[in-house]
PDB file of C-alpha atoms in Angstrom:
ATOM      1  CA  MET A1165     -22.170  23.331   2.142  1.00 89.00           C
ATOM      2  CA  ASP A1166     -18.532  21.984   2.164  1.00 95.00           C
ATOM      3  CA  TYR A1167     -17.626  18.401   3.319  1.00 97.00           C
ATOM      4  CA  LEU A1168     -14.601  16.085   3.321  1.00 98.00           C
ATOM      5  CA  MET A1169     -14.409  12.433   2.681  1.00 98.00           C
ATOM      6  CA  GLY A1170     -12.354   9.719   4.497  1.00 98.00           C
ATOM      7  CA  VAL A1171     -11.549   6.321   2.593  1.00 98.00           C
ATOM      8  CA  ASP A1172     -10.565   3.394   4.617  1.00 96.00           C
ATOM      9  CA  LEU A1173      -9.040   0.469   2.964  1.00 95.00           C
ATOM     10  CA  GLY A1174      -9.716  -1.990   5.688  1.00 92.00           C
ATOM     11  CA  SER A1175      -9.226  -5.832   5.640  1.00 91.00           C
ATOM     12  CA  THR A1176     -12.730  -6.681   6.575  1.00 94.00           C
ATOM     13  CA  SER A1177     -14.318  -3.764   4.435  1.00 96.00           C
ATOM     14  CA  LEU A1178     -13.521  -0.790   1.998  1.00 96.00           C
ATOM     15  CA  LYS A1179     -15.122   2.233   3.469  1.00 97.00           C
ATOM     16  CA  ALA A1180     -15.995   5.850   2.191  1.00 98.00           C
ATOM     17  CA  ILE A1181     -17.408   8.334   4.778  1.00 98.00           C
ATOM     18  CA  VAL A1182     -18.454  11.660   4.176  1.00 98.00           C
ATOM     19  CA  TYR A1183     -18.552  14.514   6.826  1.00 98.00           C
ATOM     20  CA  ASP A1184     -19.139  18.185   7.439  1.00 96.00           C
ATOM     21  CA  LEU A1185     -16.582  20.497   8.661  1.00 96.00           C
ATOM     22  CA  ASP A1186     -17.962  19.979  12.230  1.00 96.00           C
ATOM     23  CA  GLY A1187     -17.312  16.383  12.060  1.00 95.00           C
ATOM     24  CA  LYS A1188     -20.953  15.501  11.625  1.00 97.00           C
ATOM     25  CA  LEU A1189     -21.432  12.106   9.597  1.00 98.00           C
ATOM     26  CA  ILE A1190     -23.347  13.077   6.442  1.00 97.00           C
ATOM     27  CA  SER A1191     -23.219   9.819   4.357  1.00 97.00           C
ATOM     28  CA  SER A1192     -21.493   6.703   4.234  1.00 98.00           C
ATOM     29  CA  ALA A1193     -20.820   3.445   2.268  1.00 98.00           C
ATOM     30  CA  SER A1194     -18.916   0.232   2.184  1.00 98.00           C
ATOM     31  CA  ARG A1195     -17.903  -3.016   0.397  1.00 98.00           C
ATOM     32  CA  PRO A1196     -16.838  -6.442   1.808  1.00 96.00           C
ATOM     33  CA  THR A1197     -13.101  -6.862   1.418  1.00 95.00           C
ATOM     34  CA  THR A1198     -12.059 -10.272  -0.004  1.00 94.00           C
ATOM     35  CA  VAL A1199      -8.795 -12.050   0.677  1.00 95.00           C
ATOM     36  CA  HIS A1200      -7.623 -14.746  -1.813  1.00 96.00           C
ATOM     37  CA  HIS A1201      -5.708 -17.739  -1.089  1.00 95.00           C
ATOM     38  CA  ASP A1202      -5.051 -18.843  -4.938  1.00 87.00           C
ATOM     39  CA  ASP A1203      -1.901 -20.927  -4.723  1.00 91.00           C
ATOM     40  CA  PRO A1204      -2.782 -24.737  -3.982  1.00 92.00           C
ATOM     41  CA  ASP A1205       0.778 -25.241  -3.249  1.00 93.00           C
ATOM     42  CA  HIS A1206       0.861 -22.608  -0.712  1.00 95.00           C
ATOM     43  CA  PRO A1207      -2.733 -22.193   0.720  1.00 95.00           C
ATOM     44  CA  ASP A1208      -1.460 -20.017   3.643  1.00 95.00           C
ATOM     45  CA  TRP A1209      -0.452 -17.374   0.926  1.00 96.00           C
ATOM     46  CA  ALA A1210      -2.906 -14.555   0.603  1.00 96.00           C
ATOM     47  CA  VAL A1211      -3.452 -11.630  -1.848  1.00 96.00           C
ATOM     48  CA  TRP A1212      -6.007  -8.787  -2.625  1.00 96.00           C
ATOM     49  CA  LEU A1213      -6.858  -8.233  -6.042  1.00 97.00           C
ATOM     50  CA  PRO A1214      -6.339  -4.834  -7.489  1.00 97.00           C
ATOM     51  CA  GLU A1215      -9.076  -4.839  -9.377  1.00 98.00           C
ATOM     52  CA  GLU A1216     -11.384  -5.661  -6.529  1.00 97.00           C
ATOM     53  CA  ILE A1217      -9.784  -3.260  -4.287  1.00 97.00           C
ATOM     54  CA  TRP A1218     -10.141  -0.369  -6.826  1.00 97.00           C
ATOM     55  CA  GLY A1219     -13.700  -1.195  -8.095  1.00 97.00           C
ATOM     56  CA  ASP A1220     -15.358  -1.873  -4.805  1.00 97.00           C
ATOM     57  CA  THR A1221     -13.806   1.149  -3.284  1.00 97.00           C
ATOM     58  CA  ALA A1222     -14.933   2.993  -6.321  1.00 98.00           C
ATOM     59  CA  ALA A1223     -18.448   1.641  -5.825  1.00 98.00           C
ATOM     60  CA  ALA A1224     -18.170   2.833  -2.301  1.00 98.00           C
ATOM     61  CA  ILE A1225     -17.152   6.286  -3.013  1.00 98.00           C
ATOM     62  CA  LYS A1226     -19.805   6.647  -5.803  1.00 97.00           C
ATOM     63  CA  GLU A1227     -22.373   5.576  -3.422  1.00 98.00           C
ATOM     64  CA  ALA A1228     -21.595   7.730  -0.593  1.00 98.00           C
ATOM     65  CA  VAL A1229     -21.205  10.943  -2.864  1.00 97.00           C
ATOM     66  CA  GLY A1230     -24.739   9.850  -4.733  1.00 96.00           C
ATOM     67  CA  LYS A1231     -26.543  10.592  -1.315  1.00 95.00           C
ATOM     68  CA  LEU A1232     -25.281  14.131  -1.509  1.00 96.00           C
ATOM     69  CA  ASP A1233     -27.435  17.092  -3.230  1.00 93.00           C
ATOM     70  CA  ASP A1234     -24.038  18.179  -4.937  1.00 94.00           C
ATOM     71  CA  PRO A1235     -20.956  15.993  -5.259  1.00 93.00           C
ATOM     72  CA  GLY A1236     -18.861  18.956  -5.820  1.00 93.00           C
ATOM     73  CA  ASP A1237     -19.572  19.943  -2.143  1.00 95.00           C
ATOM     74  CA  VAL A1238     -16.885  17.300  -1.379  1.00 97.00           C
ATOM     75  CA  LYS A1239     -13.685  19.440  -0.901  1.00 96.00           C
ATOM     76  CA  GLY A1240     -11.080  17.071   0.051  1.00 96.00           C
ATOM     77  CA  VAL A1241     -10.425  13.254   0.412  1.00 97.00           C
ATOM     78  CA  ALA A1242      -7.996  11.556   2.739  1.00 96.00           C
ATOM     79  CA  VAL A1243      -7.120   7.813   2.291  1.00 96.00           C
ATOM     80  CA  THR A1244      -5.978   5.461   5.021  1.00 94.00           C
ATOM     81  CA  GLY A1245      -5.933   1.474   5.049  1.00 91.00           C
ATOM     82  CA  MET A1246      -3.552  -1.432   5.543  1.00 84.00           C
ATOM     83  CA  GLY A1247      -0.336   0.043   5.147  1.00 81.00           C
ATOM     84  CA  MET A1248       2.352  -2.135   4.144  1.00 88.00           C
ATOM     85  CA  ASP A1249       0.432  -4.240   1.392  1.00 94.00           C
ATOM     86  CA  GLY A1250       1.963  -3.275  -1.856  1.00 94.00           C
ATOM     87  CA  VAL A1251       1.614  -3.571  -5.858  1.00 97.00           C
ATOM     88  CA  PRO A1252       4.076  -3.465  -8.640  1.00 98.00           C
ATOM     89  CA  MET A1253       2.820  -0.901 -11.348  1.00 98.00           C
ATOM     90  CA  ASP A1254       4.292  -0.354 -14.858  1.00 98.00           C
ATOM     91  CA  ALA A1255       4.758   2.892 -16.340  1.00 97.00           C
ATOM     92  CA  GLU A1256       1.509   3.003 -18.002  1.00 97.00           C
ATOM     93  CA  GLY A1257      -0.276   2.605 -14.720  1.00 97.00           C
ATOM     94  CA  ASN A1258      -1.046  -1.162 -14.781  1.00 98.00           C
ATOM     95  CA  TRP A1259      -0.706  -3.482 -11.919  1.00 98.00           C
ATOM     96  CA  LEU A1260       1.661  -6.270 -12.476  1.00 98.00           C
ATOM     97  CA  TYR A1261       0.962  -8.531  -9.708  1.00 98.00           C
ATOM     98  CA  PRO A1262      -1.666  -8.819  -6.720  1.00 97.00           C
ATOM     99  CA  PHE A1263      -1.254  -7.071  -3.300  1.00 96.00           C
ATOM    100  CA  ILE A1264       0.501  -9.468  -1.139  1.00 95.00           C
ATOM    101  CA  SER A1265      -1.488  -9.158   2.016  1.00 95.00           C
ATOM    102  CA  TRP A1266      -0.552  -8.755   5.521  1.00 93.00           C
ATOM    103  CA  HIS A1267      -1.764 -12.051   6.445  1.00 89.00           C
ATOM    104  CA  CYS A1268       0.668 -13.886   3.960  1.00 95.00           C
ATOM    105  CA  PRO A1269       3.960 -15.248   5.329  1.00 95.00           C
ATOM    106  CA  ARG A1270       5.762 -15.821   2.314  1.00 96.00           C
ATOM    107  CA  THR A1271       8.689 -13.391   3.043  1.00 96.00           C
ATOM    108  CA  THR A1272       9.629 -15.207   6.264  1.00 96.00           C
ATOM    109  CA  PRO A1273      13.223 -16.035   4.416  1.00 96.00           C
ATOM    110  CA  GLN A1274      13.693 -12.554   3.266  1.00 97.00           C
ATOM    111  CA  GLN A1275      13.029 -11.387   6.769  1.00 97.00           C
ATOM    112  CA  GLU A1276      15.480 -13.969   8.236  1.00 97.00           C
ATOM    113  CA  TRP A1277      18.177 -12.564   5.667  1.00 97.00           C
ATOM    114  CA  TRP A1278      17.553  -8.966   6.721  1.00 97.00           C
ATOM    115  CA  VAL A1279      17.997  -9.816  10.286  1.00 97.00           C
ATOM    116  CA  GLU A1280      21.433 -11.621   9.470  1.00 96.00           C
ATOM    117  CA  ASN A1281      22.793  -9.284   7.008  1.00 96.00           C
ATOM    118  CA  ILE A1282      21.545  -5.960   8.048  1.00 96.00           C
ATOM    119  CA  GLY A1283      20.510  -6.436  11.815  1.00 96.00           C
ATOM    120  CA  ALA A1284      17.628  -5.051  14.034  1.00 95.00           C
ATOM    121  CA  GLU A1285      20.162  -2.578  15.682  1.00 96.00           C
ATOM    122  CA  LYS A1286      21.022  -0.891  12.599  1.00 96.00           C
ATOM    123  CA  GLN A1287      17.561  -1.170  11.082  1.00 96.00           C
ATOM    124  CA  PHE A1288      16.237   0.567  14.048  1.00 96.00           C
ATOM    125  CA  ALA A1289      18.661   3.310  14.433  1.00 97.00           C
ATOM    126  CA  ILE A1290      17.953   4.282  10.749  1.00 97.00           C
ATOM    127  CA  THR A1291      14.376   3.857  10.133  1.00 96.00           C
ATOM    128  CA  GLY A1292      13.050   3.737  13.907  1.00 95.00           C
ATOM    129  CA  ASN A1293      11.170   0.634  12.960  1.00 94.00           C
ATOM    130  CA  PRO A1294      11.490  -3.152  13.771  1.00 94.00           C
ATOM    131  CA  ILE A1295      11.814  -5.633  10.827  1.00 95.00           C
ATOM    132  CA  TRP A1296       8.626  -7.146  10.231  1.00 92.00           C
ATOM    133  CA  GLY A1297       7.783  -9.739   7.272  1.00 91.00           C
ATOM    134  CA  ILE A1298       5.449  -7.640   5.544  1.00 91.00           C
ATOM    135  CA  ASN A1299       7.492  -4.531   4.885  1.00 94.00           C
ATOM    136  CA  SER A1300       7.574  -3.470   1.282  1.00 95.00           C
ATOM    137  CA  ALA A1301      11.486  -4.124   1.123  1.00 97.00           C
ATOM    138  CA  LEU A1302      10.907  -7.767   1.877  1.00 97.00           C
ATOM    139  CA  ARG A1303       8.275  -8.134  -0.494  1.00 97.00           C
ATOM    140  CA  ILE A1304      10.481  -6.742  -3.243  1.00 98.00           C
ATOM    141  CA  LEU A1305      13.037  -9.098  -2.532  1.00 98.00           C
ATOM    142  CA  TRP A1306      10.628 -11.794  -2.801  1.00 98.00           C
ATOM    143  CA  MET A1307       9.735 -10.624  -6.159  1.00 97.00           C
ATOM    144  CA  ARG A1308      13.326 -10.113  -7.077  1.00 97.00           C
ATOM    145  CA  GLU A1309      13.769 -13.975  -6.425  1.00 97.00           C
ATOM    146  CA  HIS A1310      10.571 -15.522  -7.804  1.00 97.00           C
ATOM    147  CA  HIS A1311       9.378 -13.330 -10.271  1.00 98.00           C
ATOM    148  CA  PRO A1312      12.382 -11.166 -11.801  1.00 98.00           C
ATOM    149  CA  GLU A1313      10.429 -10.439 -14.859  1.00 98.00           C
ATOM    150  CA  ILE A1314       7.839  -8.444 -13.156  1.00 98.00           C
ATOM    151  CA  LEU A1315      10.082  -6.708 -11.267  1.00 96.00           C
ATOM    152  CA  GLU A1316      11.999  -5.663 -14.161  1.00 97.00           C
ATOM    153  CA  LYS A1317       8.856  -4.144 -15.669  1.00 98.00           C
ATOM    154  CA  THR A1318       8.090  -2.253 -12.433  1.00 98.00           C
ATOM    155  CA  HIS A1319       7.918   1.423 -12.648  1.00 98.00           C
ATOM    156  CA  LYS A1320       6.717   2.014  -8.979  1.00 98.00           C
ATOM    157  CA  TRP A1321       6.081  -0.298  -5.944  1.00 98.00           C
ATOM    158  CA  LEU A1322       2.871   1.527  -4.581  1.00 97.00           C
ATOM    159  CA  LEU A1323       1.553   0.772  -1.031  1.00 96.00           C
ATOM    160  CA  ILE A1324      -2.210   0.285  -1.084  1.00 95.00           C
ATOM    161  CA  GLU A1325      -3.013   3.582   0.008  1.00 96.00           C
ATOM    162  CA  ASP A1326      -0.824   5.418  -2.700  1.00 96.00           C
ATOM    163  CA  PHE A1327      -2.397   2.875  -5.383  1.00 97.00           C
ATOM    164  CA  LEU A1328      -5.755   4.103  -4.521  1.00 97.00           C
ATOM    165  CA  ASN A1329      -4.540   7.981  -4.536  1.00 96.00           C
ATOM    166  CA  PHE A1330      -2.967   7.137  -7.982  1.00 98.00           C
ATOM    167  CA  MET A1331      -6.292   5.790  -9.196  1.00 97.00           C
ATOM    168  CA  LEU A1332      -7.975   8.751  -8.034  1.00 96.00           C
ATOM    169  CA  SER A1333      -5.474  11.321  -8.897  1.00 96.00           C
ATOM    170  CA  GLY A1334      -3.156   9.849 -11.679  1.00 96.00           C
ATOM    171  CA  LYS A1335      -0.130  10.414  -9.863  1.00 96.00           C
ATOM    172  CA  MET A1336       2.202   7.796  -8.360  1.00 97.00           C
ATOM    173  CA  ALA A1337       3.486   9.451  -4.959  1.00 96.00           C
ATOM    174  CA  THR A1338       3.714   8.789  -1.386  1.00 96.00           C
ATOM    175  CA  ASP A1339       4.134  10.365   2.086  1.00 94.00           C
ATOM    176  CA  TYR A1340       6.777   9.967   5.145  1.00 95.00           C
ATOM    177  CA  THR A1341       3.919   7.831   6.902  1.00 92.00           C
ATOM    178  CA  MET A1342       3.663   5.275   3.915  1.00 92.00           C
ATOM    179  CA  ALA A1343       7.266   5.392   3.180  1.00 95.00           C
ATOM    180  CA  SER A1344       8.321   4.446   6.842  1.00 94.00           C
ATOM    181  CA  ASN A1345       6.540   1.129   6.060  1.00 90.00           C
ATOM    182  CA  THR A1346       9.053   0.367   3.440  1.00 95.00           C
ATOM    183  CA  LEU A1347      11.888  -0.841   5.804  1.00 96.00           C
ATOM    184  CA  LEU A1348      14.135   1.561   3.697  1.00 98.00           C
ATOM    185  CA  PHE A1349      13.142   5.119   4.978  1.00 97.00           C
ATOM    186  CA  ASP A1350      15.772   7.131   6.947  1.00 97.00           C
ATOM    187  CA  GLN A1351      13.898   9.080   9.713  1.00 96.00           C
ATOM    188  CA  THR A1352      16.675  11.461  10.117  1.00 96.00           C
ATOM    189  CA  THR A1353      17.041  12.621   6.325  1.00 97.00           C
ATOM    190  CA  LYS A1354      13.494  11.923   5.599  1.00 97.00           C
ATOM    191  CA  ASP A1355      14.407  10.348   2.498  1.00 97.00           C
ATOM    192  CA  TYR A1356      15.353   6.478   1.533  1.00 98.00           C
ATOM    193  CA  SER A1357      18.342   5.256   3.112  1.00 98.00           C
ATOM    194  CA  ASP A1358      21.433   4.795   0.552  1.00 97.00           C
ATOM    195  CA  GLU A1359      22.891   2.367   2.880  1.00 97.00           C
ATOM    196  CA  LEU A1360      19.767  -0.045   3.060  1.00 98.00           C
ATOM    197  CA  LEU A1361      19.260   0.410  -0.772  1.00 98.00           C
ATOM    198  CA  ALA A1362      22.885  -0.842  -1.136  1.00 97.00           C
ATOM    199  CA  ALA A1363      22.676  -3.583   1.258  1.00 97.00           C
ATOM    200  CA  SER A1364      19.401  -4.981  -0.188  1.00 97.00           C
ATOM    201  CA  GLY A1365      20.166  -4.269  -4.021  1.00 97.00           C
ATOM    202  CA  ILE A1366      16.776  -2.495  -4.206  1.00 98.00           C
ATOM    203  CA  ASP A1367      16.536   0.056  -6.914  1.00 97.00           C
ATOM    204  CA  ARG A1368      15.419   3.391  -5.669  1.00 97.00           C
ATOM    205  CA  ALA A1369      13.405   4.474  -8.837  1.00 97.00           C
ATOM    206  CA  ILE A1370      10.825   1.807  -8.114  1.00 97.00           C
ATOM    207  CA  LEU A1371      10.031   3.572  -4.779  1.00 98.00           C
ATOM    208  CA  ALA A1372       7.392   6.342  -5.035  1.00 94.00           C
TER     209      ALA A1372
END
């Protein structure tokens, strides 16, 4: 019997679900997601801990697969999740900072800078997206301002789905859907925008 697994990195729970090829639910498991407010000077700032995201998701996957007669029957895995929450990774595959959650308002100043210096009209013309405070580019600008030592060590900035795919496969990569969440992806060329990279000063090399 062949099965497919879906993994959902949600803001309330981390879920692994196995279906047969007709869409019948075969097994499932989940773990609660914990958002952390660890900065006493900024109680509204919110992060996810990579070790918890990975550990709890791996536990849910193991439980769901453990209910099958043969784990090898799972022929494919698809990952979805919170989208824009990202983590800086070094070249050895270590995370350097927690995921800044979509709950977190810390990049409001960077959003205001982007609106003033790039503008909503140009942004939409290039990317097809509005300027949201939770986009990757703004998180990277915040990191450059407040933790340049971390950004200097960053090999790739992985969105949360890309992070899990890396932990499962060992490959740091993304797709068009996830790249479109960065605020830097040109919908026409299907590549990162040279104009937006130049305007923001973000290094293309750290983008998956």
